[in-house]
Coordinates of C-alpha atoms in Angstrom, one line a residue:
Chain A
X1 CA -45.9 -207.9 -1.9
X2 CA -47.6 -210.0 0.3
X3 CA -51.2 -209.0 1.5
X4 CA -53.7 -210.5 2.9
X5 CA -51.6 -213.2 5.5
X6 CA -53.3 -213.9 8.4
X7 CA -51.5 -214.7 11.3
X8 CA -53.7 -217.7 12.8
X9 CA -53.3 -221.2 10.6
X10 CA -55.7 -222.5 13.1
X11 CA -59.2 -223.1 11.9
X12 CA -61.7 -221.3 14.3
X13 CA -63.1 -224.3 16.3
X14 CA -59.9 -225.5 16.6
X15 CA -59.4 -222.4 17.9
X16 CA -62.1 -222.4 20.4
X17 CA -61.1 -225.6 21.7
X18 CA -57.4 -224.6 22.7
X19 CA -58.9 -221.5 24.3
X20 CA -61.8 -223.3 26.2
X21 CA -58.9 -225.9 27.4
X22 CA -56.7 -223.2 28.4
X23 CA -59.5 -221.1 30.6
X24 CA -60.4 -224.6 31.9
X25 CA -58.8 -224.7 35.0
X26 CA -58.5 -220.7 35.9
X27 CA -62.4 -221.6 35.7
X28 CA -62.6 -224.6 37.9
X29 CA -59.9 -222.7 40.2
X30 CA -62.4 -219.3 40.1
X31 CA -65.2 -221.5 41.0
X32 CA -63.8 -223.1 43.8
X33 CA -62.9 -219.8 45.0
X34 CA -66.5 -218.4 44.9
X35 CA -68.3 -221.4 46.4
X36 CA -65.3 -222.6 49.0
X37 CA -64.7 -218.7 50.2
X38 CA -65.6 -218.5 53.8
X39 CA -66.4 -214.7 53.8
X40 CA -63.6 -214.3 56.5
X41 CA -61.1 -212.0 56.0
X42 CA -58.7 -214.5 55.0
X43 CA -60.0 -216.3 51.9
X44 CA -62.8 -213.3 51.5
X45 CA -65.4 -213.8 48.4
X46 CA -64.8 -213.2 45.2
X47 CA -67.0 -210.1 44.9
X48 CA -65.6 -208.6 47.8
X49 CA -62.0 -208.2 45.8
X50 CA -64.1 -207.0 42.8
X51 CA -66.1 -204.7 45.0
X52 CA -62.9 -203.2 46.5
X53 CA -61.4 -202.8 42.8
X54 CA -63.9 -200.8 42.0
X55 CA -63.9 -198.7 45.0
X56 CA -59.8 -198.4 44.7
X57 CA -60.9 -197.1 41.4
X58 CA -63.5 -194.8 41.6
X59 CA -61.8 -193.1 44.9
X60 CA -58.6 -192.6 42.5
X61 CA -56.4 -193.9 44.7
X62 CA -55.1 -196.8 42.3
X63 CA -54.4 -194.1 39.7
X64 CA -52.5 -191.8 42.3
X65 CA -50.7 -195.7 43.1
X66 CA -49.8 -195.9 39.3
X67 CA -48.7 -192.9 39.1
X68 CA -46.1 -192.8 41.4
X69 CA -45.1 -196.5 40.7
X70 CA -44.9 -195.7 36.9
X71 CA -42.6 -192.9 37.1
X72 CA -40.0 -194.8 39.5
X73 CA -40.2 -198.0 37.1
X74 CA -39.4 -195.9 34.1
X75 CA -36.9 -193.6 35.1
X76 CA -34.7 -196.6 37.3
X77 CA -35.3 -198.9 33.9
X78 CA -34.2 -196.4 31.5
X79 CA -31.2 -195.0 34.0
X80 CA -30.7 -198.5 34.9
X81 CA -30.9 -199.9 31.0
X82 CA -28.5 -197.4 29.8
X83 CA -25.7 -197.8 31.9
X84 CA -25.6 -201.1 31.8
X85 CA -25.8 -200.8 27.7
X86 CA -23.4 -198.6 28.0
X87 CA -20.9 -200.6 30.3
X88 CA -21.2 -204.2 28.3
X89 CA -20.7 -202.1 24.8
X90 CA -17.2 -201.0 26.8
X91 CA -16.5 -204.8 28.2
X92 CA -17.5 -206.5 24.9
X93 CA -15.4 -203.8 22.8
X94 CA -12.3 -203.1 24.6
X95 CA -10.3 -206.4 26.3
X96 CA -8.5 -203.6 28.6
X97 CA -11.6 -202.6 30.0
X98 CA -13.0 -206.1 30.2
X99 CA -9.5 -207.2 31.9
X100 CA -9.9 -203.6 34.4
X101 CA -13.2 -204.1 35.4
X102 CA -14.8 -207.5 34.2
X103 CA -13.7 -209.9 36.9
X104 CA -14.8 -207.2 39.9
X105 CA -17.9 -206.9 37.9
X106 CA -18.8 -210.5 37.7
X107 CA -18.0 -210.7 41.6
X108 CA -20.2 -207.8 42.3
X109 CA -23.0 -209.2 40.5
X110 CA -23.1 -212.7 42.1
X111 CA -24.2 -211.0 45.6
X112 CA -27.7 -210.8 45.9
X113 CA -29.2 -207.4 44.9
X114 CA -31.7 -207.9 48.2
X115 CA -28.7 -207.6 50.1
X116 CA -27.6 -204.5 49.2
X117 CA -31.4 -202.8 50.7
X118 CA -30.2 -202.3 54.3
X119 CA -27.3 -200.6 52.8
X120 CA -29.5 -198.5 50.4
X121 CA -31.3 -197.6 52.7
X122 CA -29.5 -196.8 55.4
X123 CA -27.0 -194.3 52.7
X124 CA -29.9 -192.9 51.0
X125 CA -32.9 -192.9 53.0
X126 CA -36.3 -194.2 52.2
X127 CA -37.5 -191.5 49.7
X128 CA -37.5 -191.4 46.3
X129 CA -33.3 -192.1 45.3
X130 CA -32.9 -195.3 47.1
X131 CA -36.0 -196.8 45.0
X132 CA -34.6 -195.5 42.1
X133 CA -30.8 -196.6 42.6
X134 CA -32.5 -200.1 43.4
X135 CA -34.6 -200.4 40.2
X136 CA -31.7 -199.1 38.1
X137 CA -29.3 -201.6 39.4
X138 CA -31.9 -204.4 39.1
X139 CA -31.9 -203.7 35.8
X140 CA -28.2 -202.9 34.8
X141 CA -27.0 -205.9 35.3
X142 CA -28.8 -208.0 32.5
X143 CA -28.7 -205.2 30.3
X144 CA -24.5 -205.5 30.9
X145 CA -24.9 -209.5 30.5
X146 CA -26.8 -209.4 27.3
X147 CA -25.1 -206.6 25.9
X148 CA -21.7 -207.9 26.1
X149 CA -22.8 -211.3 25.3
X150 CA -24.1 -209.4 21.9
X151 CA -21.0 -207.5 21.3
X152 CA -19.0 -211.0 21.8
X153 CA -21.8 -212.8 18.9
X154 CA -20.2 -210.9 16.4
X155 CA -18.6 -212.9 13.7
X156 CA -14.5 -212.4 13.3
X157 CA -15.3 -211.6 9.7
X158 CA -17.3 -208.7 10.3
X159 CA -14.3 -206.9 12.1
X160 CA -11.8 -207.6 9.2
X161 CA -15.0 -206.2 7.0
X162 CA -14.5 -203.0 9.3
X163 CA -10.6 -202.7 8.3
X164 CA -10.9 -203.4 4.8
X165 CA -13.5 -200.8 4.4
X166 CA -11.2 -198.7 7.1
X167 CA -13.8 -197.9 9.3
X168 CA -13.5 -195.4 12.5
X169 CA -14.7 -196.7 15.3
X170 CA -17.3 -195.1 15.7
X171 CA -18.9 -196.8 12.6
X172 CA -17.5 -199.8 13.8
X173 CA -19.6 -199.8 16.8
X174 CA -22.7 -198.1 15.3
X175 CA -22.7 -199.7 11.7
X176 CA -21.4 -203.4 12.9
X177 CA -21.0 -204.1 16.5
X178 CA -24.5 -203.1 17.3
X179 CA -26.9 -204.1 14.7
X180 CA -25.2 -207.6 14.9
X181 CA -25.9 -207.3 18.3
X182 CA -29.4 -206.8 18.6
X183 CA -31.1 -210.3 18.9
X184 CA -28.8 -209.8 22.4
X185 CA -30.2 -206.2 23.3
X186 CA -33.4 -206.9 22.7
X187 CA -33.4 -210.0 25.2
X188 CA -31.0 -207.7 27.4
X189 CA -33.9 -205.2 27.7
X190 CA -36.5 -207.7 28.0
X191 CA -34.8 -208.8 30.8
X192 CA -33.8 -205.4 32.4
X193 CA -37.5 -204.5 32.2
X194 CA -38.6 -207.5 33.9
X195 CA -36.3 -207.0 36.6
X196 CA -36.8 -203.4 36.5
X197 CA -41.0 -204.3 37.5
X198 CA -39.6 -206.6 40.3
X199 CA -37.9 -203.6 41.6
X200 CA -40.6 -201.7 42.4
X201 CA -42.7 -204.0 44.1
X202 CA -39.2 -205.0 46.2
X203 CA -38.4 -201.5 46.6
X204 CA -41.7 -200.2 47.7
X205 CA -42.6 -203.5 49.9
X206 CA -39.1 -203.0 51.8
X207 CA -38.4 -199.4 52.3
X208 CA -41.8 -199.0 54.5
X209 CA -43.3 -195.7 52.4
X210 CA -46.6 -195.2 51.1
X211 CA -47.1 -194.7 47.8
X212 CA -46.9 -197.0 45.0
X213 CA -48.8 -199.7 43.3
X214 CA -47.2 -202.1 45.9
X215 CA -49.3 -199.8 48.7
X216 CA -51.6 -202.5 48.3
X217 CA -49.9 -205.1 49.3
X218 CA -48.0 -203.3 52.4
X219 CA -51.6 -202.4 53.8
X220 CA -53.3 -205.7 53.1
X221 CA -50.8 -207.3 54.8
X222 CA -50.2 -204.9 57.5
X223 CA -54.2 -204.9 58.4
X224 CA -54.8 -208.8 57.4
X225 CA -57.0 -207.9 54.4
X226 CA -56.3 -210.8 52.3
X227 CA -58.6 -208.7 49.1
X228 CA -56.1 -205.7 48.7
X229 CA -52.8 -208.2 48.7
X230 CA -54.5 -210.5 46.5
X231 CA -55.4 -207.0 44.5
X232 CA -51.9 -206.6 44.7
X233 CA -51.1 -209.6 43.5
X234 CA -53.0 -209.4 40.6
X235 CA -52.7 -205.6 39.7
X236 CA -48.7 -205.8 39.5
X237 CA -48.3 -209.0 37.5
X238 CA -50.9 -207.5 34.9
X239 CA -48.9 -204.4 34.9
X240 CA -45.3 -206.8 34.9
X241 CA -47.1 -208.4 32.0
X242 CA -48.4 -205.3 29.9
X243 CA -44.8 -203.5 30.5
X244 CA -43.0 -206.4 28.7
X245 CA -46.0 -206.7 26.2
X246 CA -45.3 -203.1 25.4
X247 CA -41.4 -203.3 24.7
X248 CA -41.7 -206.2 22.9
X249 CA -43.8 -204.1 20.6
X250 CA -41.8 -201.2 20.5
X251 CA -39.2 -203.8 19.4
X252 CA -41.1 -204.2 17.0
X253 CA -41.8 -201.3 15.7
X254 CA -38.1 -199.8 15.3
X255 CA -37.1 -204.2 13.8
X256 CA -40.4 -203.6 11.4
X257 CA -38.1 -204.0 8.3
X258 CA -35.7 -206.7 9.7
X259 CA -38.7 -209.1 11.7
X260 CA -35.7 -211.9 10.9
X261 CA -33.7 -210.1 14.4
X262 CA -36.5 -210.6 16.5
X263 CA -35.3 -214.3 18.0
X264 CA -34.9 -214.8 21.4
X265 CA -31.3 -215.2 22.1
X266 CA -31.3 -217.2 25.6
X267 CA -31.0 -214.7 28.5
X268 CA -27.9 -214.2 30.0
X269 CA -29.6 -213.7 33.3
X270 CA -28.5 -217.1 34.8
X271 CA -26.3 -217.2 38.4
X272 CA -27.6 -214.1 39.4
X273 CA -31.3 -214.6 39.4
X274 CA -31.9 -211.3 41.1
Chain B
X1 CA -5.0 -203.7 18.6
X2 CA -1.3 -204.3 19.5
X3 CA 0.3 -204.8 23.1
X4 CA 2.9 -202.0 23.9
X5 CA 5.5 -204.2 25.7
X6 CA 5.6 -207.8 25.5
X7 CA 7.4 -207.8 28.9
X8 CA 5.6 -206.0 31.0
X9 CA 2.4 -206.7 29.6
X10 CA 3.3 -210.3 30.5
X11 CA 4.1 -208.8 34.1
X12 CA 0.7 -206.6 34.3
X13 CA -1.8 -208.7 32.8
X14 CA -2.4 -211.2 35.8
X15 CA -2.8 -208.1 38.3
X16 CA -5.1 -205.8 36.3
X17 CA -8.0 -207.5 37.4
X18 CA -7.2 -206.5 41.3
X19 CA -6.4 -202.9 40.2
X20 CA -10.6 -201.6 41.0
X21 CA -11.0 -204.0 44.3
X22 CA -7.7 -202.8 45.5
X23 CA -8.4 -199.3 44.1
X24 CA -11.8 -199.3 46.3
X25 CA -10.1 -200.7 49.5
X26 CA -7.6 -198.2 49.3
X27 CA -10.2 -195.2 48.8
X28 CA -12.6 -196.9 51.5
X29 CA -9.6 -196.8 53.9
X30 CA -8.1 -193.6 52.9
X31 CA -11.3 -191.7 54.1
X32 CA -11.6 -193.4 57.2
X33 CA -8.1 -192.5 58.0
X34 CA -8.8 -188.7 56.7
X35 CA -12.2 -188.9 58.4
X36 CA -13.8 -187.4 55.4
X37 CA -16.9 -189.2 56.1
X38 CA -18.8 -189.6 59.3
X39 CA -18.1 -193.3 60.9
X40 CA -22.1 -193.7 61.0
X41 CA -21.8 -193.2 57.1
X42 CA -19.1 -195.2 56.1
X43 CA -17.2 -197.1 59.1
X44 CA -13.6 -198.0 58.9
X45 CA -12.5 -201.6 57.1
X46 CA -11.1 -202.8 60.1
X47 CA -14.1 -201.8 62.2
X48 CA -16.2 -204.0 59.9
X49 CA -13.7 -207.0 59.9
X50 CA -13.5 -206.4 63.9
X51 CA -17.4 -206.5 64.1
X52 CA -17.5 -209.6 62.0
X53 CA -15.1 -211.7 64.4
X54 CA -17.1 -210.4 67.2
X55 CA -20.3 -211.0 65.7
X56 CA -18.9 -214.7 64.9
X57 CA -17.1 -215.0 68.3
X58 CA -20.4 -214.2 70.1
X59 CA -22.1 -217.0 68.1
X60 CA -24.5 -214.4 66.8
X61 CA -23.4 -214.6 63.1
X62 CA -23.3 -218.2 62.8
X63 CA -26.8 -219.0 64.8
X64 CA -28.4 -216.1 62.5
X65 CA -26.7 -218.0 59.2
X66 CA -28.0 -221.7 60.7
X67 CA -31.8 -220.3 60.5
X68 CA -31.2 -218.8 57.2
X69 CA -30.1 -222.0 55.6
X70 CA -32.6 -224.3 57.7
X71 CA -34.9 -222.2 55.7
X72 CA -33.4 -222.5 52.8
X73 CA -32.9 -226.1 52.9
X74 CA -36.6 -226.7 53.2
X75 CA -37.8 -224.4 51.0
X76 CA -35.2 -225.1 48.5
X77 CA -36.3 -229.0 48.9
X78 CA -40.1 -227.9 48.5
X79 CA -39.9 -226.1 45.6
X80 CA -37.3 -228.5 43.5
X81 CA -39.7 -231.3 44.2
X82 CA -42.7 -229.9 43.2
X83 CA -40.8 -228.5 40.6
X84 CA -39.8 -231.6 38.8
X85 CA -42.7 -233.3 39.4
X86 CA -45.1 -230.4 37.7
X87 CA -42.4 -230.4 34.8
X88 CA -41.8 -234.3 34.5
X89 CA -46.0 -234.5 34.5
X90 CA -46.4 -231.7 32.1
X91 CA -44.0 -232.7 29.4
X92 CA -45.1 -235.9 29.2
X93 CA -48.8 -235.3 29.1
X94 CA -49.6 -232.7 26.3
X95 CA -53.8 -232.7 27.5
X96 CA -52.2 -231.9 30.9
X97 CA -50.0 -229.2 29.5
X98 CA -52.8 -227.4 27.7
X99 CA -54.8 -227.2 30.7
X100 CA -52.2 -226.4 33.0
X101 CA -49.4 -224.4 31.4
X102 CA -51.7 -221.5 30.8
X103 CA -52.2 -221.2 34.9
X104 CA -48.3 -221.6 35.7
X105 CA -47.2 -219.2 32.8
X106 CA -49.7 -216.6 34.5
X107 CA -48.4 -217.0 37.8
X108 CA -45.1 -216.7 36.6
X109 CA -46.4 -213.1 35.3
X110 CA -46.2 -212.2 39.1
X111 CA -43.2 -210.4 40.9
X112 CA -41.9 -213.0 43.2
X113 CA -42.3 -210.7 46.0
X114 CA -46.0 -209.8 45.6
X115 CA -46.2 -213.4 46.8
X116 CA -44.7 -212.6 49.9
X117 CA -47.6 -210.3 51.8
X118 CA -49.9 -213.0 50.5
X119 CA -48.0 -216.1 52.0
X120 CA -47.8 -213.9 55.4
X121 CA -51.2 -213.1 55.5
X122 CA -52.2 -216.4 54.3
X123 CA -49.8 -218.6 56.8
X124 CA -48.8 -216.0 59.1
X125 CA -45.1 -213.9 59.8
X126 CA -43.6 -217.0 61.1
X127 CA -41.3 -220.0 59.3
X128 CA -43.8 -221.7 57.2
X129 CA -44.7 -218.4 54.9
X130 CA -40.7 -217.7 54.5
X131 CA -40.1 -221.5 53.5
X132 CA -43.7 -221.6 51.1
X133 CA -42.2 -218.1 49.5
X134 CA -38.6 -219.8 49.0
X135 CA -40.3 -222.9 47.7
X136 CA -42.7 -221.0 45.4
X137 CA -38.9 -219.0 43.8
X138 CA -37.3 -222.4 43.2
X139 CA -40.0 -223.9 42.0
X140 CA -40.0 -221.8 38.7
X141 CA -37.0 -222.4 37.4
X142 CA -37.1 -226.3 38.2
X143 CA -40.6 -226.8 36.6
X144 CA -39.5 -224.8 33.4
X145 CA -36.3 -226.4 32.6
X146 CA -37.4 -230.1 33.4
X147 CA -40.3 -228.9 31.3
X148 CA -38.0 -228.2 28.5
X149 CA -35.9 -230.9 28.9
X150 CA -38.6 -233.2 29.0
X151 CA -40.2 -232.1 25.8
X152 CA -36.7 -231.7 23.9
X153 CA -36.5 -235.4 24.1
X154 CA -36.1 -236.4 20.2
X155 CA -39.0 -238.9 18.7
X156 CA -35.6 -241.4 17.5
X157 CA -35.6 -241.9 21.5
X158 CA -38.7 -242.3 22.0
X159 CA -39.1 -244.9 19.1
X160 CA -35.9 -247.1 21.2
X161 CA -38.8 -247.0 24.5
X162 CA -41.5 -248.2 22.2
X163 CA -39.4 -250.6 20.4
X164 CA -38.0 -251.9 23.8
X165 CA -41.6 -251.5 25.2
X166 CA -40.7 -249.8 28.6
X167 CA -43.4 -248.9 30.4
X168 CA -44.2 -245.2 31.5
X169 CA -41.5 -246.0 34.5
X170 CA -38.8 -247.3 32.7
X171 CA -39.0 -244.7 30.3
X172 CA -39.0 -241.9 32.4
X173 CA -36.0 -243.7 34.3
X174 CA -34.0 -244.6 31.6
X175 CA -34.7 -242.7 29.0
X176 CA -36.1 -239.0 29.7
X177 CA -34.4 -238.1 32.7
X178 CA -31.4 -238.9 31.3
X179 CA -32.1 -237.3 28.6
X180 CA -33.1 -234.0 30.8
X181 CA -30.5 -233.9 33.5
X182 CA -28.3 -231.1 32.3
X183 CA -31.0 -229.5 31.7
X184 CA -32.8 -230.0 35.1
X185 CA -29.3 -229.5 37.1
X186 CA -29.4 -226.2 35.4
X187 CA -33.0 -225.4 36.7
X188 CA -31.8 -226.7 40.8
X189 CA -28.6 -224.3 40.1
X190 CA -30.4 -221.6 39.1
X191 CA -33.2 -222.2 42.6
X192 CA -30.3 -222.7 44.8
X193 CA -29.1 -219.3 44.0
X194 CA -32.6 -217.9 44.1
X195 CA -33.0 -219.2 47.7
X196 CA -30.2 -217.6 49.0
X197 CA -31.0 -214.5 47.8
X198 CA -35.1 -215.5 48.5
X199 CA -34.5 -215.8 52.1
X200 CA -32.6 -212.8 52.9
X201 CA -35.5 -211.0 50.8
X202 CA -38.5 -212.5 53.0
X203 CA -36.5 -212.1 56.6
X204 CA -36.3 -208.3 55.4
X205 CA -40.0 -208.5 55.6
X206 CA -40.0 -208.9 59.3
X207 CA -38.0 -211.8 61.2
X208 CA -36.0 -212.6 64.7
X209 CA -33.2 -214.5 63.1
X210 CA -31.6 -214.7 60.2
X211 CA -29.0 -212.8 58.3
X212 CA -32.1 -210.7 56.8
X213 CA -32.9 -209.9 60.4
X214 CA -29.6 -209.4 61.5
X215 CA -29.3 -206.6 58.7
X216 CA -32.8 -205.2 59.5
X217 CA -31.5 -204.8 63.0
X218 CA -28.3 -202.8 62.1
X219 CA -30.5 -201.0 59.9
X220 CA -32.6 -199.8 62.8
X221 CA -29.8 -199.5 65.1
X222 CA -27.6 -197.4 62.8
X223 CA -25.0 -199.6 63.0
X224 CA -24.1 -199.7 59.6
X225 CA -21.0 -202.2 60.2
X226 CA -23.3 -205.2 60.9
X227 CA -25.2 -204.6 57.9
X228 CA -21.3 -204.3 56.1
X229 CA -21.0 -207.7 57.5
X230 CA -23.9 -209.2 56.4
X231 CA -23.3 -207.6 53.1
X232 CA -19.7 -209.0 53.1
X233 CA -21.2 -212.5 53.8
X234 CA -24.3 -212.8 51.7
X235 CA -22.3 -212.0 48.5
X236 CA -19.3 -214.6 50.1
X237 CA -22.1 -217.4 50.2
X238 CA -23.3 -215.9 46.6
X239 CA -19.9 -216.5 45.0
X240 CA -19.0 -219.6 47.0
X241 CA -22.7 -221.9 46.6
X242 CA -22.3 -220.2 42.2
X243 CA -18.4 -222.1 42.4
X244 CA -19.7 -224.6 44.3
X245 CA -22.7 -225.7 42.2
X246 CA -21.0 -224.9 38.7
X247 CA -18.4 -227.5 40.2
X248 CA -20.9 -230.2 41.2
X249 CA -22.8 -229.5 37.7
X250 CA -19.6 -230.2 35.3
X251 CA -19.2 -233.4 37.8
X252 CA -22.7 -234.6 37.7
X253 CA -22.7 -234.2 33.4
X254 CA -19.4 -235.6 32.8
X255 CA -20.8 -238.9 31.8
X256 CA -22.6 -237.1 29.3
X257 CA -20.8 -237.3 25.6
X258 CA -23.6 -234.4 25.0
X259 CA -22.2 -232.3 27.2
X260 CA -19.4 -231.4 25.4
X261 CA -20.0 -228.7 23.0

């Protein structure tokens, strides 16, 4: 039994210290910003971006943002997540399908995603499906990476375990393949989800609609109002941040009796940045 | 597991991978023959390839691609700089890390593409936001993995600079660059990529030229073959500058016995 482990070894003014050094220069840089800004509309004052915050708030219209923006980033993620799970389990398990479809796949997925948007758009419009095909496909192709990059992990000796103990395949893939892959899936998802966030803002930014967290941004810079981009700005790498914050704790939750699986396998995310 | 037939398994196996591409240029031309779609939908293959040469004959293609890589260049060059220079500076000075790693981690937090109404409203629509937003891509993945090559450098190397008593120069000449290179030629691989795909992203934000613009125009005009083109060639310049730099990478590290594992 182990009680009573606290999770901090440092001793509290330690503690302090590493904290005051890291705020140090967001502070100097948050100074700066108060006394240098001009009050023009390009660097405007610090309480002018608070002040319009709080109206943003108050009117509703950020909650109406995330709640459009939300929706689109789970539904593409999940969608997008799945499929892609679903396609490197089939490329990491079978060698036919990894010979039928691997080499178009790893051609596919070296042309930027951005380059696909004109198409998108112009085949599905500028509604609600062409966001949604975008975020999914943003995030199906690290989910497909890591996934098969898992399935590929798996020691030689756990397949012959799987004949001696004549397995079907189906508890092959759900008793061996995939817990041995999950160091892999959970980076995978990690991944997906980050790319899945980008998504939104790209999507939203590029298809020209209202709507959306990224709203801010599209109308800051349409009208020059440098405090609703940097809003924007700030608003959709918080949510980035508390999205992968969140997963990594789900994670954690369904791991809770095997915390050894949580390691961060190195992303399989590399030529194809987005 | 067990093949069927030796023989024509031997006879199959090369080909399988061309089975889907051919598959889908097949399918693609079949319904242009049976008109089963709308041209404006789906044009023709051959109406794609014949608005490519003439895009290229006309000079249009290849002025659009020379702004799209003058801006790449720069901003590529920008970032990679600043990118090693921030990750050489940081790993070797931990008071500077503390203070600054917290900052770049939490900009890092942002979507790449927020950055991009900020850098127009900050610098206007014109080149200089489209190379700062390229620069500010690269720069990421240079800065973090000269960062972490830096700071993997093991203490038995850096008792041979003390023992030699190289000064901060020589050391970070001889021994921690070096030390870092496969590690930092991975970062400029990973940024080169990014930029390509960087710029189309910030000329789809609003631009004259460019292969971005090019598409945005097609886009408007409903000619949905130039966009096919520019499709066709912005994954061509994916695949070619990824076998291109994976080439130049195994070159640059073959000196290194470290390489090899």
């Amino acid at each position: 039994m182990k009680t009573n482990t606290s999770k901090s070894t440092l001793p509290w003014d330690k503690f302090f210290y590493q904290i005051g050094i890291s705020l140090s220069l967001p502070l100097l840089l948050l100074l700066l910003w108060i006394f240098l800004a001009s009050g023009d509309s390009l660097v405007p004052p610090f309480t002018t971006v608070f002040a319009t915050l709080a109206a943003l708030w108050s009117d509703g219209s950020l909650v109406h943002d995330l709640a459009l923006s939300l929706p689109r980033f789970f539904f593409g993620f999940l969608g997008g997540a799945l499929a892609g799970f679903l396609f490197g389990l089939g490329l990491g398990y079978s060698s036919t399908i990894q010979r039928l479809l691997g080499g178009t796949f790893h051609a596919v997925r070296q042309i930027p995603l951005v380059g696909w948007i004109p198409l998108v758009i112009l085949w599905l419009g500028i509604g609600e499906n062409s966001k949604l095909l975008l975020i999914a496909l943003g995030s199906f192709f690290p989910m497909t990476l890591n996934t098969f990059a898992g399935i590929r992990s798996v020691p030689h000796a756990f397949f012959e375990l799987a004949k001696i103990q004549q397995f079907s395949r189906a508890q092959l893939i759900l008793r061996i393949l995939l817990p041995a892959a999950v160091p892999y899936l959970r980076t995978g998802s990690l991944l997906a989800l980050n790319m899945a966030w980008i998504f939104v803002v790209v999507s939203e930014t590029l298809t020209e609609t209202s709507g959306g967290l990224s709203n801010l941004l599209t109308q800051g810079r349409e009208t020059y109002r440098m405090d609703l981009v940097i809003l924007g700005v700030l608003l959709t790498g918080i949510m980035g941040f508390l999205l992968n914050l969140l997963l990594k704790e789900i994670w954690q939750l369904v791991l809770h009796r095997r915390p050894d699986l949580i390691t961060d396998t190195k992303g399989k995310n590399d030529d194809s940045p987005y | 597991m067990g093949m069927p037939n030796h023989r024509t398994s031997k006879i199959l196996f090369p080909i399988i991978p061309w089975f889907l591409p051919v598959l889908i240029i097949t399918v693609w031309a079949g319904i242009s023959v049976g008109r089963l779609l709308p041209e404006s939908i789906l044009p023709p293959p051959w109406t794609v390839i014949r608005t490519g040469w003439a895009l290229v004959q006309s000079g249009e293609l290849t002025s659009h691609l020379a702004a799209s890589t003058i801006r790449v260049t720069f901003g590529f060059f920008l970032g990679a700089i600043t990118g090693i220079f921030l990750g050489l500076f940081l790993g070797l000075h931990r008071k500077a890390r503390r203070i600054m790693k917290p900052l770049v981690t939490a900009f890092q937090q942002v979507p790449l593409f927020a950055w991009m109404p900020f850098f127009i409203v900050l610098l206007g629509i014109e080149e200089s936001s489209k190379i700062v937003f390229i620069a500010a891509g690269c720069f990421f993945p240079v800065w973090v993995n000269t960062y972490e090559g830096v700071v993997s450098l093991p203490s038995a190397f850096k008792e041979v600079g003390r023992v030699y008593q190289l000064g901060t120069v020589q050391s970070v000449f001889k021994l921690i660059l070096p030390w870092s290179m496969s590690s930092l030629i991975t970062g400029l691989r990973l940024s080169f990529s990014l930029a390509w795909m960087l710029v189309v992203g910030a000329e789809l934000f609003g631009s004259d030229t460019g292969l971005g613009a090019l598409m945005t125009w097609g886009r408007q005009m409903f000619q949905i073959d130039v966009v096919l083109v520019g499709v066709l060639v912005i994954g061509l310049i994916g695949i070619l500058t990824n076998r291109f730099l994976e080439v130049m990478e195994r070159k640059l590290l073959k000196w290194r016995p470290v390489y090899e594992n």
